[in-house]
mmCIF file of C-alpha atoms and ligand atoms in Angstrom:
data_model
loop_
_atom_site.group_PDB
_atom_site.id
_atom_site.type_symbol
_atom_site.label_atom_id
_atom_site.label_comp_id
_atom_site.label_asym_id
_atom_site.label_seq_id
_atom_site.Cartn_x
_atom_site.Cartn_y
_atom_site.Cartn_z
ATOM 1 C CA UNK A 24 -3.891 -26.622 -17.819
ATOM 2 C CA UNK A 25 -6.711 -23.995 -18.652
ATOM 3 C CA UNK A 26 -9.815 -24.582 -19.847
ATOM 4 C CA UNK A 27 -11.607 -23.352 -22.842
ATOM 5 C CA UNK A 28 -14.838 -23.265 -24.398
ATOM 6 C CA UNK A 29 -16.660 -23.586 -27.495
ATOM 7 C CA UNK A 30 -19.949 -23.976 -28.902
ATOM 8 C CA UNK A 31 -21.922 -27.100 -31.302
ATOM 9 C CA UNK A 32 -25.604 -26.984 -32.818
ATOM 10 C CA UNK A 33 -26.651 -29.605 -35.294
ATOM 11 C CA UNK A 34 -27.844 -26.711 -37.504
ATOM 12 C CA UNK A 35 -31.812 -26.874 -38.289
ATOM 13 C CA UNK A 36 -34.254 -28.938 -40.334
ATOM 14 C CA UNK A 37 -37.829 -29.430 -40.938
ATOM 15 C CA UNK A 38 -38.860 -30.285 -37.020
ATOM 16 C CA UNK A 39 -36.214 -27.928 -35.593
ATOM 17 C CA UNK A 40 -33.126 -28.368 -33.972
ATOM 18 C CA UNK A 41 -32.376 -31.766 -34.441
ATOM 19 C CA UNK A 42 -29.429 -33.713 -32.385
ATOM 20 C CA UNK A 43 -28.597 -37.479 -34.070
ATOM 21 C CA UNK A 44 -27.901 -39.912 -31.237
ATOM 22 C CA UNK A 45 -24.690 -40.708 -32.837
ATOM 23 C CA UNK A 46 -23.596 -37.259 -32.735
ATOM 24 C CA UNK A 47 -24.621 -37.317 -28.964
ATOM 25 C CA UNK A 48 -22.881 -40.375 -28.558
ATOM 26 C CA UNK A 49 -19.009 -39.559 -29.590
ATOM 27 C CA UNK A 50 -20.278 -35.877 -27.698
ATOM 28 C CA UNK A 51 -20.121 -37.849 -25.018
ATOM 29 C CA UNK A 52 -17.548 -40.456 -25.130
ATOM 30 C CA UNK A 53 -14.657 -38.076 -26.566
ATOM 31 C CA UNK A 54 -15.257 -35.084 -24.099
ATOM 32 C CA UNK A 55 -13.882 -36.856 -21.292
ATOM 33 C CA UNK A 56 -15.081 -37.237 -17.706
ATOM 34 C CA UNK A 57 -14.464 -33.306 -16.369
ATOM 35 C CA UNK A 58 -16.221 -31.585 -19.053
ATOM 36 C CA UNK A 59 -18.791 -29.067 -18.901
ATOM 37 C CA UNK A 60 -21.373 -29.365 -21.192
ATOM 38 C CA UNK A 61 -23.832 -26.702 -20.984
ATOM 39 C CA UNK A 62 -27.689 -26.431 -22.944
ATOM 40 C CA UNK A 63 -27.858 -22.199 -23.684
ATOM 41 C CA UNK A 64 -31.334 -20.679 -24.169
ATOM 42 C CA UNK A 65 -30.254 -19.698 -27.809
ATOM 43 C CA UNK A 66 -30.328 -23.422 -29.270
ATOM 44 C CA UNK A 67 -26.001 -24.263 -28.539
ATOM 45 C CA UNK A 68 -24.476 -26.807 -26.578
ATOM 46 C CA UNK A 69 -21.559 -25.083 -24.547
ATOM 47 C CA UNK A 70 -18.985 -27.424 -24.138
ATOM 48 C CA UNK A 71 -15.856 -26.613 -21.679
ATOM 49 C CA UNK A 72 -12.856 -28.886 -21.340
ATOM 50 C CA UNK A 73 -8.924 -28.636 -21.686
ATOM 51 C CA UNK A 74 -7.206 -26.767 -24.116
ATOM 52 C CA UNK A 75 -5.019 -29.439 -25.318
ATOM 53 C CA UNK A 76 -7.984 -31.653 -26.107
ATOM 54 C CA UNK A 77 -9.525 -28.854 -28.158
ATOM 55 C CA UNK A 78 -8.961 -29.113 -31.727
ATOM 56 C CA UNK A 79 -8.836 -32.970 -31.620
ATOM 57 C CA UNK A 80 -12.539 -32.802 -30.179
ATOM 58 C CA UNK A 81 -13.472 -30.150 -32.754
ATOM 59 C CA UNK A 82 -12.406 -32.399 -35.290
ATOM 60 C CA UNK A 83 -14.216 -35.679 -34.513
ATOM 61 C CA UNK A 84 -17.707 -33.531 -33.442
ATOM 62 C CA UNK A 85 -17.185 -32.070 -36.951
ATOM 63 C CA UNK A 86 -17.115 -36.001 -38.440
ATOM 64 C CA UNK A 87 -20.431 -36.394 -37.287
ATOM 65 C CA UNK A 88 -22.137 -33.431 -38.830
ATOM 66 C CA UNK A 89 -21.882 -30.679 -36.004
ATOM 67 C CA UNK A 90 -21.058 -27.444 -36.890
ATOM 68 C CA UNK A 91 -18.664 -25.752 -33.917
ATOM 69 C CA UNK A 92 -18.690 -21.896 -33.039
ATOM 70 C CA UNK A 93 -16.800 -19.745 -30.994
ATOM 71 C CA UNK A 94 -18.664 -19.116 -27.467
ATOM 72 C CA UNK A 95 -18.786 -15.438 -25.760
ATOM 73 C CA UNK A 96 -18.952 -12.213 -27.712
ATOM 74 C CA UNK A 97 -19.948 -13.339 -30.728
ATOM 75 C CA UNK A 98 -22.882 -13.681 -33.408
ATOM 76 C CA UNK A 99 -24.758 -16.620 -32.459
ATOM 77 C CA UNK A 100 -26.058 -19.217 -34.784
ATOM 78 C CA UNK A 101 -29.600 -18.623 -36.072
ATOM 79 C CA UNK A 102 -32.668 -19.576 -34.224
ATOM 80 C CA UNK A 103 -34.772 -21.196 -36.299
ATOM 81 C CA UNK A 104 -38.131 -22.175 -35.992
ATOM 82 C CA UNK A 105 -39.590 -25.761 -37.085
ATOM 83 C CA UNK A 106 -40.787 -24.972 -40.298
ATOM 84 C CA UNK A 107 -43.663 -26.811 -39.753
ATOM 85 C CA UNK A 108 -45.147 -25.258 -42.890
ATOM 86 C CA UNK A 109 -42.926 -26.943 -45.383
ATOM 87 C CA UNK A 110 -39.563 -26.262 -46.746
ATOM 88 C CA UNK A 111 -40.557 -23.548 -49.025
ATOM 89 C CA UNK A 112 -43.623 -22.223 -47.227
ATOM 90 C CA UNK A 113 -41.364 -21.423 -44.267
ATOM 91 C CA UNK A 114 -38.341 -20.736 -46.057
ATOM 92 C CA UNK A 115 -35.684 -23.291 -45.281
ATOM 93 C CA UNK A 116 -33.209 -22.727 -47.968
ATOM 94 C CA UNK A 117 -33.418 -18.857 -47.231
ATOM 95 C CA UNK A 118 -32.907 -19.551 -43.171
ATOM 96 C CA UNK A 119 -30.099 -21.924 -43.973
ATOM 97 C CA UNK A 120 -28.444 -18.966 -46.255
ATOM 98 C CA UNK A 121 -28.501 -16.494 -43.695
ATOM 99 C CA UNK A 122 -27.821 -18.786 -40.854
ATOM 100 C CA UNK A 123 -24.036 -19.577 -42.871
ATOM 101 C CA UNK A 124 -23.935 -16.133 -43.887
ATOM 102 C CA UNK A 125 -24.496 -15.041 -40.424
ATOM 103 C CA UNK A 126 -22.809 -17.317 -37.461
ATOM 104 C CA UNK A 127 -19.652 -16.128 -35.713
ATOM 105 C CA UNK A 128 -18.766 -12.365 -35.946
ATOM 106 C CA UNK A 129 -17.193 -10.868 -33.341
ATOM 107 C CA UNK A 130 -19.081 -7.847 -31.919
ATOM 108 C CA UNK A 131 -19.482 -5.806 -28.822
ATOM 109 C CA UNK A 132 -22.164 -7.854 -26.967
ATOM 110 C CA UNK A 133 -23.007 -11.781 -27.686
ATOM 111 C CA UNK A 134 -26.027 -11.264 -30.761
ATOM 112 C CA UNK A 135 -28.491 -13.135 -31.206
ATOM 113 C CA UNK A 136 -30.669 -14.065 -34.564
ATOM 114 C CA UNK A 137 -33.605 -15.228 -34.774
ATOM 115 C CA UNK A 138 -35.951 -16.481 -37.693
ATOM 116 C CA UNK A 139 -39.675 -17.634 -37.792
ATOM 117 C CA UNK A 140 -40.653 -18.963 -40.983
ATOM 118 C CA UNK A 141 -44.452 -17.113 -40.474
ATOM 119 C CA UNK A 142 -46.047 -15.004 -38.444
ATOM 120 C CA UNK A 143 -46.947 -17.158 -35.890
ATOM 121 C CA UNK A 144 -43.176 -16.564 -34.992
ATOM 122 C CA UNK A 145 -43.033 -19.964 -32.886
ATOM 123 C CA UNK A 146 -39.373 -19.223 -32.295
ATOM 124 C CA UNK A 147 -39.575 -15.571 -30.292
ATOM 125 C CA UNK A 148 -38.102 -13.719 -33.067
ATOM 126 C CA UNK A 149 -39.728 -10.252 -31.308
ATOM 127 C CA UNK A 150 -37.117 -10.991 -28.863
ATOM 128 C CA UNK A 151 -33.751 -11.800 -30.331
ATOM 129 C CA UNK A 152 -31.508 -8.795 -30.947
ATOM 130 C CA UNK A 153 -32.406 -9.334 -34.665
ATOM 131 C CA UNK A 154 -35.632 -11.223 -35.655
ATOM 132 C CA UNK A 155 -36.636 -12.392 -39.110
ATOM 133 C CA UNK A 156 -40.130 -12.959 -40.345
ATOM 134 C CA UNK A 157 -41.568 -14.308 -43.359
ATOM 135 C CA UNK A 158 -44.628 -13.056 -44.312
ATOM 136 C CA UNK A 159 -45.536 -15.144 -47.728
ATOM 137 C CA UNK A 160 -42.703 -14.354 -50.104
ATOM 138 C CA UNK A 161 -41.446 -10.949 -48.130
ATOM 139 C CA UNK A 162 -39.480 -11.417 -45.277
ATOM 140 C CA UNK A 163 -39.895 -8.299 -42.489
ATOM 141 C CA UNK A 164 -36.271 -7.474 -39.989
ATOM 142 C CA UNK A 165 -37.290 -6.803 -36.527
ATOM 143 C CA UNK A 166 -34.388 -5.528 -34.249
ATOM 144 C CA UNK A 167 -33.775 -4.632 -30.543
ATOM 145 C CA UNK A 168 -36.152 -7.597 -29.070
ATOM 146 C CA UNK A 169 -34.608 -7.939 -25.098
ATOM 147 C CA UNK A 170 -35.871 -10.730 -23.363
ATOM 148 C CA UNK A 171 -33.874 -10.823 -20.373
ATOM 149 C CA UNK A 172 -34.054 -8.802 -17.009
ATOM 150 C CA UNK A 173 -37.589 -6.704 -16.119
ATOM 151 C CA UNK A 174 -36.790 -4.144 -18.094
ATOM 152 C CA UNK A 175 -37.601 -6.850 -21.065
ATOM 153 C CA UNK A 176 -39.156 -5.623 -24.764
ATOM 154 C CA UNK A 177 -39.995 -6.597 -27.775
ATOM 155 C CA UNK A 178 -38.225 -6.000 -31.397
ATOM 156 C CA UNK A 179 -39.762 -2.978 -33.307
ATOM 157 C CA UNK A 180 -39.710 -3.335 -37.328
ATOM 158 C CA UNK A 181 -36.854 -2.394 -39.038
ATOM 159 C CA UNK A 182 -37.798 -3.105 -42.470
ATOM 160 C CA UNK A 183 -40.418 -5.034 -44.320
ATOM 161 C CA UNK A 184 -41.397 -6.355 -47.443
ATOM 162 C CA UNK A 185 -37.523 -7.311 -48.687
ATOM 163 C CA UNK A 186 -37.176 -10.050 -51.011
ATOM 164 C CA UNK A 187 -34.854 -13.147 -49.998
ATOM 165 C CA UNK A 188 -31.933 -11.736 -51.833
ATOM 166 C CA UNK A 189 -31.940 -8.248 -49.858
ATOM 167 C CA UNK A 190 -32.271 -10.237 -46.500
ATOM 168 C CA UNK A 191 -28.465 -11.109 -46.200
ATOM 169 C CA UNK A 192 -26.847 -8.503 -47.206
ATOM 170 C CA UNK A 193 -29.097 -5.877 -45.042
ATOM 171 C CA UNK A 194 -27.986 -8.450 -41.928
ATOM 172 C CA UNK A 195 -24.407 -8.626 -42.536
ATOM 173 C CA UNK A 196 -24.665 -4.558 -42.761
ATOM 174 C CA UNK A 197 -26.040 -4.684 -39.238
ATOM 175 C CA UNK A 198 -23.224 -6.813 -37.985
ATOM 176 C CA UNK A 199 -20.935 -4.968 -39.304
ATOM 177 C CA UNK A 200 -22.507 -1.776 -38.691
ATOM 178 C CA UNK A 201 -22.578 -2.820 -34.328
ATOM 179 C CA UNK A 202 -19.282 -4.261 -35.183
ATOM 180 C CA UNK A 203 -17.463 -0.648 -36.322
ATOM 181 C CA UNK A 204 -19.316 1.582 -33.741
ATOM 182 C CA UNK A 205 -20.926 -0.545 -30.848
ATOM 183 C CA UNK A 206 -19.073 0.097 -27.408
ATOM 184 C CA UNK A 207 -17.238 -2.741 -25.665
ATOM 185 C CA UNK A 208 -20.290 -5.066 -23.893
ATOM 186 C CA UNK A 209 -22.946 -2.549 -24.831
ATOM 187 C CA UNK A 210 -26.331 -4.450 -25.704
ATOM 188 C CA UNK A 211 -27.779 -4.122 -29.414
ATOM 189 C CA UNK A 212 -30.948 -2.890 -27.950
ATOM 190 C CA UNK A 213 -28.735 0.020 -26.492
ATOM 191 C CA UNK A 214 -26.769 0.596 -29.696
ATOM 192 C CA UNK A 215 -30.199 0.896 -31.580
ATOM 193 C CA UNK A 216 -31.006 3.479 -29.359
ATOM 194 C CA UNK A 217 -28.286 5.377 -29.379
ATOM 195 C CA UNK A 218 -27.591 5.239 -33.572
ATOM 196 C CA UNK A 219 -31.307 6.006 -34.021
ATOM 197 C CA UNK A 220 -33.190 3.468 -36.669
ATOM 198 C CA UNK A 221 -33.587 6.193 -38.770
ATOM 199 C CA UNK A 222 -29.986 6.418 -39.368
ATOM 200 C CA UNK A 223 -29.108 2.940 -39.077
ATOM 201 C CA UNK A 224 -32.026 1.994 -41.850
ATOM 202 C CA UNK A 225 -30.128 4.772 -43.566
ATOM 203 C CA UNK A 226 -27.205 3.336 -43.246
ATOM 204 C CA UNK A 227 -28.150 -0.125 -44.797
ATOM 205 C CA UNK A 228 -30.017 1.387 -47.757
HETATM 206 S S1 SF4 B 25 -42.935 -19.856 -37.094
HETATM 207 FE FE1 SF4 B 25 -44.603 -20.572 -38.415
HETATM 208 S S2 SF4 B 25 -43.608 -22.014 -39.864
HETATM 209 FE FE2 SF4 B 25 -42.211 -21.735 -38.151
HETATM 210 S S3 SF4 B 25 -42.678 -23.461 -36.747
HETATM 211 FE FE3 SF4 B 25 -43.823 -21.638 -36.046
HETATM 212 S S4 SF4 B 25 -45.850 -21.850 -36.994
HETATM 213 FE FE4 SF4 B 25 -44.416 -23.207 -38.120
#
């Protein structure tokens, strides 16, 4: 039988990334005993088991609240900070918008979002592939943050000053821009590089 995986997040809140016990609980007890469940850097829960107990498990996880993406080569859900300014100081509504708007595209390289509801930036957005900011009622796009390997570097501004309706659509133009001309497994930090921001902030204008 082979063996498949997926991913779960509870989504975010005020306080962060928030796991119920219950939802931990039927994680646990439905799974069964030769699962893999994995804890990712990027705020997922990797869980690996049989194929044939896939969808049923899917189902029941998404009873309790959970939402389920696809692991691998895909857009990641977004990494939120923990708004510990408020709700509409730090944005929530506006994170949770783009973090539905965002999750699960497939795309050259596995990217990841990140969003920081100030410019403390509490969640590392400098270093996610893509890295939001707001900065009072303007939100700023950082892109090509790396933090793995020596090599690592930080996100250089893409675009600042948008309002909260411009965020989502420049975002999904990104996606879909890596999406159309990124090369198989080449990193977003790469593709920047190679497009030139010039012509990618073309490109989304
Ligand atoms: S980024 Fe700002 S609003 Fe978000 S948790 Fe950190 S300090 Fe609080």
């Amino acid at each position: 039988m082979s063996r498949t995986k997926f991913a779960i997040t509870p989504g975010f809140e005020i306080g962060g990334t928030l796991f119920k016990p219950e939802q931990l609980a039927v994680l646990g007890s439905i799974v069964g005993e030769d699962a893999r469940i994995e804890l990712t850097t990027f705020k997922q829960l990797y869980v690996e088991l049989e194929e044939d107990q896939l969808e049923e498990v899917k189902q029941k996880l998404r009873e309790t609240g959970l939402e389920i993406h696809p692991a691998g080569f895909f857009t990641k859900s977004l990494i939120a900070c923990n708004f510990c300014r408020g709700a509409e100081d730090a944005g929530l509504d506006v994170a949770k918008a783009l973090g539905d708007a965002i999750a699960g595209y497939e795309v050259p390289s596995p990217l990841k979002i990140g969003y920081a509801g100030c410019a403390l930036g509490t969640s590392e957005p400098l270093l996610k592939d893509i890295g939001v900011v707001k900065m009072k009622d303007k939100y700023d796009i950082y892109v090509g943050g790396e933090g793995k390997s020596l090599k690592a570097t930080v996100g250089v501004l893409f675009m600042s000053g948008l309002a909260a309706e411009q965020l989502i659509p420049v975002i999904l133009q990104l996606i879909k821009l890596f999406q159309q001309n990124g090369r198989k497994k080449e990193k977003f930090s790469k593709f920047i590089e190679r497009m030139t921001m010039e012509k990618l902030r073309e490109a989304v204008s």
